[in-house]
JSON list of C-alpha atoms in Angstrom, two decimals:
[
{"chain": "A", "resi": 1, "resn": "MET", "atom": "CA", "xyz": [-20.40, 325.26, 97.81]},
{"chain": "A", "resi": 2, "resn": "THR", "atom": "CA", "xyz": [-23.63, 327.05, 95.94]},
{"chain": "A", "resi": 3, "resn": "THR", "atom": "CA", "xyz": [-27.54, 325.82, 95.22]},
{"chain": "A", "resi": 4, "resn": "ILE", "atom": "CA", "xyz": [-28.31, 325.71, 91.45]},
{"chain": "A", "resi": 5, "resn": "ASN", "atom": "CA", "xyz": [-31.88, 324.66, 90.58]},
{"chain": "A", "resi": 6, "resn": "GLY", "atom": "CA", "xyz": [-31.80, 324.31, 94.73]},
{"chain": "A", "resi": 7, "resn": "SER", "atom": "CA", "xyz": [-29.42, 321.03, 93.91]},
{"chain": "A", "resi": 8, "resn": "GLN", "atom": "CA", "xyz": [-25.96, 321.56, 96.05]},
{"chain": "A", "resi": 9, "resn": "ALA", "atom": "CA", "xyz": [-22.98, 321.79, 93.52]},
{"chain": "A", "resi": 10, "resn": "ASN", "atom": "CA", "xyz": [-18.87, 320.63, 94.53]},
{"chain": "A", "resi": 11, "resn": "SER", "atom": "CA", "xyz": [-17.86, 319.83, 91.45]},
{"chain": "A", "resi": 12, "resn": "THR", "atom": "CA", "xyz": [-14.69, 321.72, 90.81]},
{"chain": "A", "resi": 13, "resn": "VAL", "atom": "CA", "xyz": [-13.44, 322.85, 87.24]},
{"chain": "A", "resi": 14, "resn": "ASP", "atom": "CA", "xyz": [-12.05, 319.08, 86.90]},
{"chain": "A", "resi": 15, "resn": "ASP", "atom": "CA", "xyz": [-14.25, 317.48, 87.71]},
{"chain": "A", "resi": 16, "resn": "GLN", "atom": "CA", "xyz": [-16.97, 319.71, 85.10]},
{"chain": "A", "resi": 17, "resn": "HIS", "atom": "CA", "xyz": [-13.75, 318.94, 81.68]},
{"chain": "A", "resi": 18, "resn": "SER", "atom": "CA", "xyz": [-12.70, 315.50, 82.76]},
{"chain": "A", "resi": 19, "resn": "ASN", "atom": "CA", "xyz": [-14.70, 313.33, 80.37]},
{"chain": "A", "resi": 20, "resn": "ASN", "atom": "CA", "xyz": [-14.68, 315.65, 77.78]},
{"chain": "A", "resi": 21, "resn": "ASN", "atom": "CA", "xyz": [-11.37, 315.10, 76.25]},
{"chain": "A", "resi": 22, "resn": "ASP", "atom": "CA", "xyz": [-13.20, 312.53, 74.04]},
{"chain": "A", "resi": 23, "resn": "VAL", "atom": "CA", "xyz": [-15.68, 314.56, 72.10]},
{"chain": "A", "resi": 24, "resn": "PRO", "atom": "CA", "xyz": [-14.26, 317.20, 69.90]},
{"chain": "A", "resi": 25, "resn": "GLY", "atom": "CA", "xyz": [-14.39, 321.01, 70.86]},
{"chain": "A", "resi": 26, "resn": "SER", "atom": "CA", "xyz": [-15.17, 320.55, 74.26]},
{"chain": "A", "resi": 27, "resn": "GLY", "atom": "CA", "xyz": [-12.54, 321.82, 75.38]},
{"chain": "A", "resi": 28, "resn": "GLY", "atom": "CA", "xyz": [-9.98, 319.98, 75.75]},
{"chain": "A", "resi": 29, "resn": "PHE", "atom": "CA", "xyz": [-5.74, 319.84, 74.57]},
{"chain": "A", "resi": 30, "resn": "ILE", "atom": "CA", "xyz": [-6.65, 317.17, 71.29]},
{"chain": "A", "resi": 31, "resn": "THR", "atom": "CA", "xyz": [-8.71, 314.53, 70.67]},
{"chain": "A", "resi": 32, "resn": "LYS", "atom": "CA", "xyz": [-8.20, 310.63, 70.62]},
{"chain": "A", "resi": 33, "resn": "VAL", "atom": "CA", "xyz": [-7.94, 311.04, 67.13]},
{"chain": "A", "resi": 34, "resn": "THR", "atom": "CA", "xyz": [-5.87, 314.24, 66.40]},
{"chain": "A", "resi": 35, "resn": "ALA", "atom": "CA", "xyz": [-3.31, 312.03, 68.49]},
{"chain": "A", "resi": 36, "resn": "ASP", "atom": "CA", "xyz": [-3.07, 309.29, 66.98]},
{"chain": "A", "resi": 37, "resn": "VAL", "atom": "CA", "xyz": [-2.84, 311.15, 63.25]},
{"chain": "A", "resi": 38, "resn": "ILE", "atom": "CA", "xyz": [0.53, 313.51, 65.42]},
{"chain": "A", "resi": 39, "resn": "ARG", "atom": "CA", "xyz": [1.74, 309.65, 66.47]},
{"chain": "A", "resi": 40, "resn": "SER", "atom": "CA", "xyz": [1.40, 307.36, 63.18]},
{"chain": "A", "resi": 41, "resn": "ALA", "atom": "CA", "xyz": [3.03, 310.81, 61.65]},
{"chain": "A", "resi": 42, "resn": "ILE", "atom": "CA", "xyz": [5.97, 310.99, 64.23]},
{"chain": "A", "resi": 43, "resn": "ASN", "atom": "CA", "xyz": [6.68, 307.11, 63.67]},
{"chain": "A", "resi": 44, "resn": "CYS", "atom": "CA", "xyz": [6.33, 306.61, 60.15]},
{"chain": "A", "resi": 45, "resn": "TYR", "atom": "CA", "xyz": [7.27, 309.96, 58.59]},
{"chain": "A", "resi": 46, "resn": "LEU", "atom": "CA", "xyz": [10.10, 311.16, 61.19]},
{"chain": "A", "resi": 47, "resn": "LEU", "atom": "CA", "xyz": [11.25, 308.25, 62.95]},
{"chain": "A", "resi": 48, "resn": "PRO", "atom": "CA", "xyz": [13.26, 307.32, 59.49]},
{"chain": "A", "resi": 49, "resn": "PRO", "atom": "CA", "xyz": [15.64, 310.44, 58.54]},
{"chain": "A", "resi": 50, "resn": "VAL", "atom": "CA", "xyz": [16.15, 310.77, 62.32]},
{"chain": "A", "resi": 51, "resn": "VAL", "atom": "CA", "xyz": [17.82, 306.70, 62.55]},
{"chain": "A", "resi": 52, "resn": "LEU", "atom": "CA", "xyz": [19.19, 307.77, 59.06]},
{"chain": "A", "resi": 53, "resn": "PHE", "atom": "CA", "xyz": [21.14, 310.70, 60.25]},
{"chain": "A", "resi": 54, "resn": "GLY", "atom": "CA", "xyz": [21.78, 308.80, 63.62]},
{"chain": "A", "resi": 55, "resn": "TRP", "atom": "CA", "xyz": [23.52, 305.92, 62.40]},
{"chain": "A", "resi": 56, "resn": "ILE", "atom": "CA", "xyz": [25.70, 308.39, 60.03]},
{"chain": "A", "resi": 57, "resn": "GLY", "atom": "CA", "xyz": [27.14, 310.38, 62.49]},
{"chain": "A", "resi": 58, "resn": "ASN", "atom": "CA", "xyz": [27.64, 307.14, 65.04]},
{"chain": "A", "resi": 59, "resn": "VAL", "atom": "CA", "xyz": [29.19, 305.46, 61.67]},
{"chain": "A", "resi": 60, "resn": "LEU", "atom": "CA", "xyz": [31.42, 308.10, 61.24]},
{"chain": "A", "resi": 61, "resn": "SER", "atom": "CA", "xyz": [32.31, 308.49, 65.45]},
{"chain": "A", "resi": 62, "resn": "LEU", "atom": "CA", "xyz": [33.33, 304.80, 65.33]},
{"chain": "A", "resi": 63, "resn": "ILE", "atom": "CA", "xyz": [35.19, 305.13, 62.27]},
{"chain": "A", "resi": 64, "resn": "ILE", "atom": "CA", "xyz": [36.65, 308.52, 64.26]},
{"chain": "A", "resi": 65, "resn": "LEU", "atom": "CA", "xyz": [37.46, 307.00, 67.21]},
{"chain": "A", "resi": 66, "resn": "GLY", "atom": "CA", "xyz": [38.44, 303.62, 66.53]},
{"chain": "A", "resi": 67, "resn": "GLY", "atom": "CA", "xyz": [41.37, 304.93, 65.08]},
{"chain": "A", "resi": 68, "resn": "LYS", "atom": "CA", "xyz": [45.29, 303.75, 66.41]},
{"chain": "A", "resi": 69, "resn": "LYS", "atom": "CA", "xyz": [45.63, 307.66, 67.30]},
{"chain": "A", "resi": 70, "resn": "MET", "atom": "CA", "xyz": [42.53, 308.20, 68.88]},
{"chain": "A", "resi": 71, "resn": "ARG", "atom": "CA", "xyz": [42.58, 305.32, 70.77]},
{"chain": "A", "resi": 72, "resn": "GLN", "atom": "CA", "xyz": [45.24, 306.04, 72.95]},
{"chain": "A", "resi": 73, "resn": "TYR", "atom": "CA", "xyz": [43.55, 308.80, 74.81]},
{"chain": "A", "resi": 74, "resn": "SER", "atom": "CA", "xyz": [41.18, 307.28, 77.16]},
{"chain": "A", "resi": 75, "resn": "THR", "atom": "CA", "xyz": [38.10, 309.44, 76.63]},
{"chain": "A", "resi": 76, "resn": "ASN", "atom": "CA", "xyz": [37.79, 308.46, 73.12]},
{"chain": "A", "resi": 77, "resn": "ILE", "atom": "CA", "xyz": [37.22, 304.71, 73.80]},
{"chain": "A", "resi": 78, "resn": "VAL", "atom": "CA", "xyz": [34.14, 305.51, 76.13]},
{"chain": "A", "resi": 79, "resn": "LEU", "atom": "CA", "xyz": [33.30, 307.41, 73.76]},
{"chain": "A", "resi": 80, "resn": "ALA", "atom": "CA", "xyz": [33.76, 304.65, 70.84]},
{"chain": "A", "resi": 81, "resn": "TYR", "atom": "CA", "xyz": [31.70, 302.52, 72.99]},
{"chain": "A", "resi": 82, "resn": "LEU", "atom": "CA", "xyz": [28.99, 305.33, 73.59]},
{"chain": "A", "resi": 83, "resn": "ALA", "atom": "CA", "xyz": [28.44, 305.67, 69.84]},
{"chain": "A", "resi": 84, "resn": "PHE", "atom": "CA", "xyz": [27.98, 302.01, 69.85]},
{"chain": "A", "resi": 85, "resn": "ILE", "atom": "CA", "xyz": [25.44, 302.23, 72.39]},
{"chain": "A", "resi": 86, "resn": "ASP", "atom": "CA", "xyz": [23.70, 304.58, 70.55]},
{"chain": "A", "resi": 87, "resn": "THR", "atom": "CA", "xyz": [23.32, 302.82, 67.28]},
{"chain": "A", "resi": 88, "resn": "LEU", "atom": "CA", "xyz": [22.16, 300.39, 69.10]},
{"chain": "A", "resi": 89, "resn": "LEU", "atom": "CA", "xyz": [19.47, 301.92, 70.48]},
{"chain": "A", "resi": 90, "resn": "LEU", "atom": "CA", "xyz": [18.77, 303.36, 66.96]},
{"chain": "A", "resi": 91, "resn": "LEU", "atom": "CA", "xyz": [18.33, 300.20, 65.19]},
{"chain": "A", "resi": 92, "resn": "ILE", "atom": "CA", "xyz": [16.24, 299.01, 68.35]},
{"chain": "A", "resi": 93, "resn": "ALA", "atom": "CA", "xyz": [13.52, 302.13, 68.25]},
{"chain": "A", "resi": 94, "resn": "PHE", "atom": "CA", "xyz": [13.16, 301.68, 64.48]},
{"chain": "A", "resi": 95, "resn": "MET", "atom": "CA", "xyz": [13.10, 297.83, 64.48]},
{"chain": "A", "resi": 96, "resn": "ARG", "atom": "CA", "xyz": [10.02, 298.71, 67.33]},
{"chain": "A", "resi": 97, "resn": "LYS", "atom": "CA", "xyz": [8.51, 300.97, 64.98]},
{"chain": "A", "resi": 98, "resn": "MET", "atom": "CA", "xyz": [8.76, 299.12, 61.95]},
{"chain": "A", "resi": 99, "resn": "PRO", "atom": "CA", "xyz": [4.53, 297.65, 62.27]},
{"chain": "A", "resi": 100, "resn": "CYS", "atom": "CA", "xyz": [3.99, 301.58, 60.45]},
{"chain": "A", "resi": 101, "resn": "LEU", "atom": "CA", "xyz": [5.42, 301.47, 57.95]},
{"chain": "A", "resi": 102, "resn": "VAL", "atom": "CA", "xyz": [4.56, 298.16, 57.13]},
{"chain": "A", "resi": 103, "resn": "GLY", "atom": "CA", "xyz": [1.44, 298.36, 58.29]},
{"chain": "A", "resi": 104, "resn": "LYS", "atom": "CA", "xyz": [0.88, 301.09, 55.52]},
{"chain": "A", "resi": 105, "resn": "ALA", "atom": "CA", "xyz": [1.16, 298.43, 52.86]},
{"chain": "A", "resi": 106, "resn": "ASP", "atom": "CA", "xyz": [-0.27, 294.75, 54.85]},
{"chain": "A", "resi": 107, "resn": "PRO", "atom": "CA", "xyz": [-1.68, 295.64, 58.22]},
{"chain": "A", "resi": 108, "resn": "LEU", "atom": "CA", "xyz": [-1.91, 291.74, 58.93]},
{"chain": "A", "resi": 109, "resn": "THR", "atom": "CA", "xyz": [1.97, 291.71, 58.92]},
{"chain": "A", "resi": 110, "resn": "ALA", "atom": "CA", "xyz": [1.93, 294.52, 60.58]},
{"chain": "A", "resi": 111, "resn": "GLN", "atom": "CA", "xyz": [-0.35, 293.35, 63.74]},
{"chain": "A", "resi": 112, "resn": "THR", "atom": "CA", "xyz": [2.10, 290.14, 63.98]},
{"chain": "A", "resi": 113, "resn": "ILE", "atom": "CA", "xyz": [5.32, 292.07, 64.02]},
{"chain": "A", "resi": 114, "resn": "ASP", "atom": "CA", "xyz": [4.10, 294.17, 66.16]},
{"chain": "A", "resi": 115, "resn": "TYR", "atom": "CA", "xyz": [3.32, 291.13, 69.15]},
{"chain": "A", "resi": 116, "resn": "VAL", "atom": "CA", "xyz": [6.95, 289.88, 68.21]},
{"chain": "A", "resi": 117, "resn": "MET", "atom": "CA", "xyz": [8.86, 293.55, 69.01]},
{"chain": "A", "resi": 118, "resn": "LEU", "atom": "CA", "xyz": [7.06, 293.87, 71.57]},
{"chain": "A", "resi": 119, "resn": "THR", "atom": "CA", "xyz": [9.37, 291.51, 74.50]},
{"chain": "A", "resi": 120, "resn": "ALA", "atom": "CA", "xyz": [12.67, 291.03, 73.30]},
{"chain": "A", "resi": 121, "resn": "PRO", "atom": "CA", "xyz": [13.59, 294.44, 72.11]},
{"chain": "A", "resi": 122, "resn": "LEU", "atom": "CA", "xyz": [11.91, 295.49, 75.05]},
{"chain": "A", "resi": 123, "resn": "ILE", "atom": "CA", "xyz": [14.54, 294.53, 77.32]},
{"chain": "A", "resi": 124, "resn": "LEU", "atom": "CA", "xyz": [17.19, 295.09, 74.40]},
{"chain": "A", "resi": 125, "resn": "GLU", "atom": "CA", "xyz": [16.43, 298.81, 74.81]},
{"chain": "A", "resi": 126, "resn": "LEU", "atom": "CA", "xyz": [15.98, 298.99, 78.81]},
{"chain": "A", "resi": 127, "resn": "ILE", "atom": "CA", "xyz": [19.57, 297.07, 79.17]},
{"chain": "A", "resi": 128, "resn": "ALA", "atom": "CA", "xyz": [20.46, 299.76, 76.29]},
{"chain": "A", "resi": 129, "resn": "SER", "atom": "CA", "xyz": [19.89, 303.41, 77.40]},
{"chain": "A", "resi": 130, "resn": "ARG", "atom": "CA", "xyz": [20.95, 301.49, 81.17]},
{"chain": "A", "resi": 131, "resn": "THR", "atom": "CA", "xyz": [24.49, 301.66, 79.61]},
{"chain": "A", "resi": 132, "resn": "SER", "atom": "CA", "xyz": [24.77, 304.20, 77.43]},
{"chain": "A", "resi": 133, "resn": "SER", "atom": "CA", "xyz": [24.10, 306.58, 81.07]},
{"chain": "A", "resi": 134, "resn": "LEU", "atom": "CA", "xyz": [26.89, 303.97, 82.96]},
{"chain": "A", "resi": 135, "resn": "LEU", "atom": "CA", "xyz": [29.10, 305.24, 79.84]},
{"chain": "A", "resi": 136, "resn": "SER", "atom": "CA", "xyz": [27.81, 309.44, 80.66]},
{"chain": "A", "resi": 137, "resn": "LEU", "atom": "CA", "xyz": [29.33, 308.67, 84.06]},
{"chain": "A", "resi": 138, "resn": "VAL", "atom": "CA", "xyz": [32.27, 307.26, 83.22]},
{"chain": "A", "resi": 139, "resn": "ILE", "atom": "CA", "xyz": [32.83, 309.73, 81.33]},
{"chain": "A", "resi": 140, "resn": "CYS", "atom": "CA", "xyz": [31.96, 312.51, 83.54]},
{"chain": "A", "resi": 141, "resn": "CYS", "atom": "CA", "xyz": [33.83, 310.34, 86.58]},
{"chain": "A", "resi": 142, "resn": "GLU", "atom": "CA", "xyz": [36.61, 310.78, 84.38]},
{"chain": "A", "resi": 143, "resn": "ARG", "atom": "CA", "xyz": [36.82, 314.61, 83.58]},
{"chain": "A", "resi": 144, "resn": "PHE", "atom": "CA", "xyz": [36.27, 315.15, 86.74]},
{"chain": "A", "resi": 145, "resn": "ILE", "atom": "CA", "xyz": [39.26, 313.17, 88.29]},
{"chain": "A", "resi": 146, "resn": "ALA", "atom": "CA", "xyz": [41.24, 315.48, 84.83]},
{"chain": "A", "resi": 147, "resn": "VAL", "atom": "CA", "xyz": [40.14, 318.79, 86.49]},
{"chain": "A", "resi": 148, "resn": "PHE", "atom": "CA", "xyz": [40.94, 318.15, 90.43]},
{"chain": "A", "resi": 149, "resn": "LYS", "atom": "CA", "xyz": [43.76, 315.66, 90.51]},
{"chain": "A", "resi": 150, "resn": "PRO", "atom": "CA", "xyz": [45.73, 317.01, 86.94]},
{"chain": "A", "resi": 151, "resn": "LEU", "atom": "CA", "xyz": [48.59, 315.88, 87.95]},
{"chain": "A", "resi": 152, "resn": "LYS", "atom": "CA", "xyz": [47.77, 312.31, 89.26]},
{"chain": "A", "resi": 153, "resn": "VAL", "atom": "CA", "xyz": [44.56, 311.93, 85.59]},
{"chain": "A", "resi": 154, "resn": "LYS", "atom": "CA", "xyz": [47.27, 310.45, 83.34]},
{"chain": "A", "resi": 155, "resn": "LEU", "atom": "CA", "xyz": [49.09, 307.41, 86.08]},
{"chain": "A", "resi": 156, "resn": "TRP", "atom": "CA", "xyz": [44.94, 306.78, 87.28]},
{"chain": "A", "resi": 157, "resn": "VAL", "atom": "CA", "xyz": [42.70, 306.91, 83.84]},
{"chain": "A", "resi": 158, "resn": "THR", "atom": "CA", "xyz": [44.54, 305.06, 81.67]},
{"chain": "A", "resi": 159, "resn": "PRO", "atom": "CA", "xyz": [42.81, 303.57, 78.20]},
{"chain": "A", "resi": 160, "resn": "LYS", "atom": "CA", "xyz": [43.94, 299.90, 79.47]},
{"chain": "A", "resi": 161, "resn": "ARG", "atom": "CA", "xyz": [41.19, 301.05, 83.23]},
{"chain": "A", "resi": 162, "resn": "MET", "atom": "CA", "xyz": [39.06, 303.01, 81.45]},
{"chain": "A", "resi": 163, "resn": "ILE", "atom": "CA", "xyz": [38.00, 300.03, 78.96]},
{"chain": "A", "resi": 164, "resn": "PHE", "atom": "CA", "xyz": [38.82, 297.77, 82.41]},
{"chain": "A", "resi": 165, "resn": "SER", "atom": "CA", "xyz": [35.07, 299.80, 83.37]},
{"chain": "A", "resi": 166, "resn": "VAL", "atom": "CA", "xyz": [33.32, 300.00, 81.14]},
{"chain": "A", "resi": 167, "resn": "PHE", "atom": "CA", "xyz": [33.09, 296.13, 81.37]}
]
């Protein structure tokens, strides 16, 4: 505790800088305006190419993993489902960020789209992300069995059982 001009100062460094983040040049990392510009650039200009490349990669994966010869292996079945779920996640992410793109031409329509995209896609995104985690867990379990019980893996892990475990 120190005295400054006869008064006691119990404040910490965090207290002194806690309200200065909105003032430019106040020592904060970035201002709110800068954060909004960065967020807008990511949503409007970086996200569409990422979604496009992701879609192309997932469609190619589905084509390859959907072949008759590839469906004979249990891991490929789960990887095909994982590529499908990832495609769905990319579509939902693009739909949720679409108001940014539309807002460049018509802000009122962008606001309407934003309200519509707020609930249903969020729930679908939650379900798809949980399903993606579950499919990754199924692949891990299948690989665990293949490593620790290599002689039993063909008996225990069949394509039909993998499809059953996914559903």
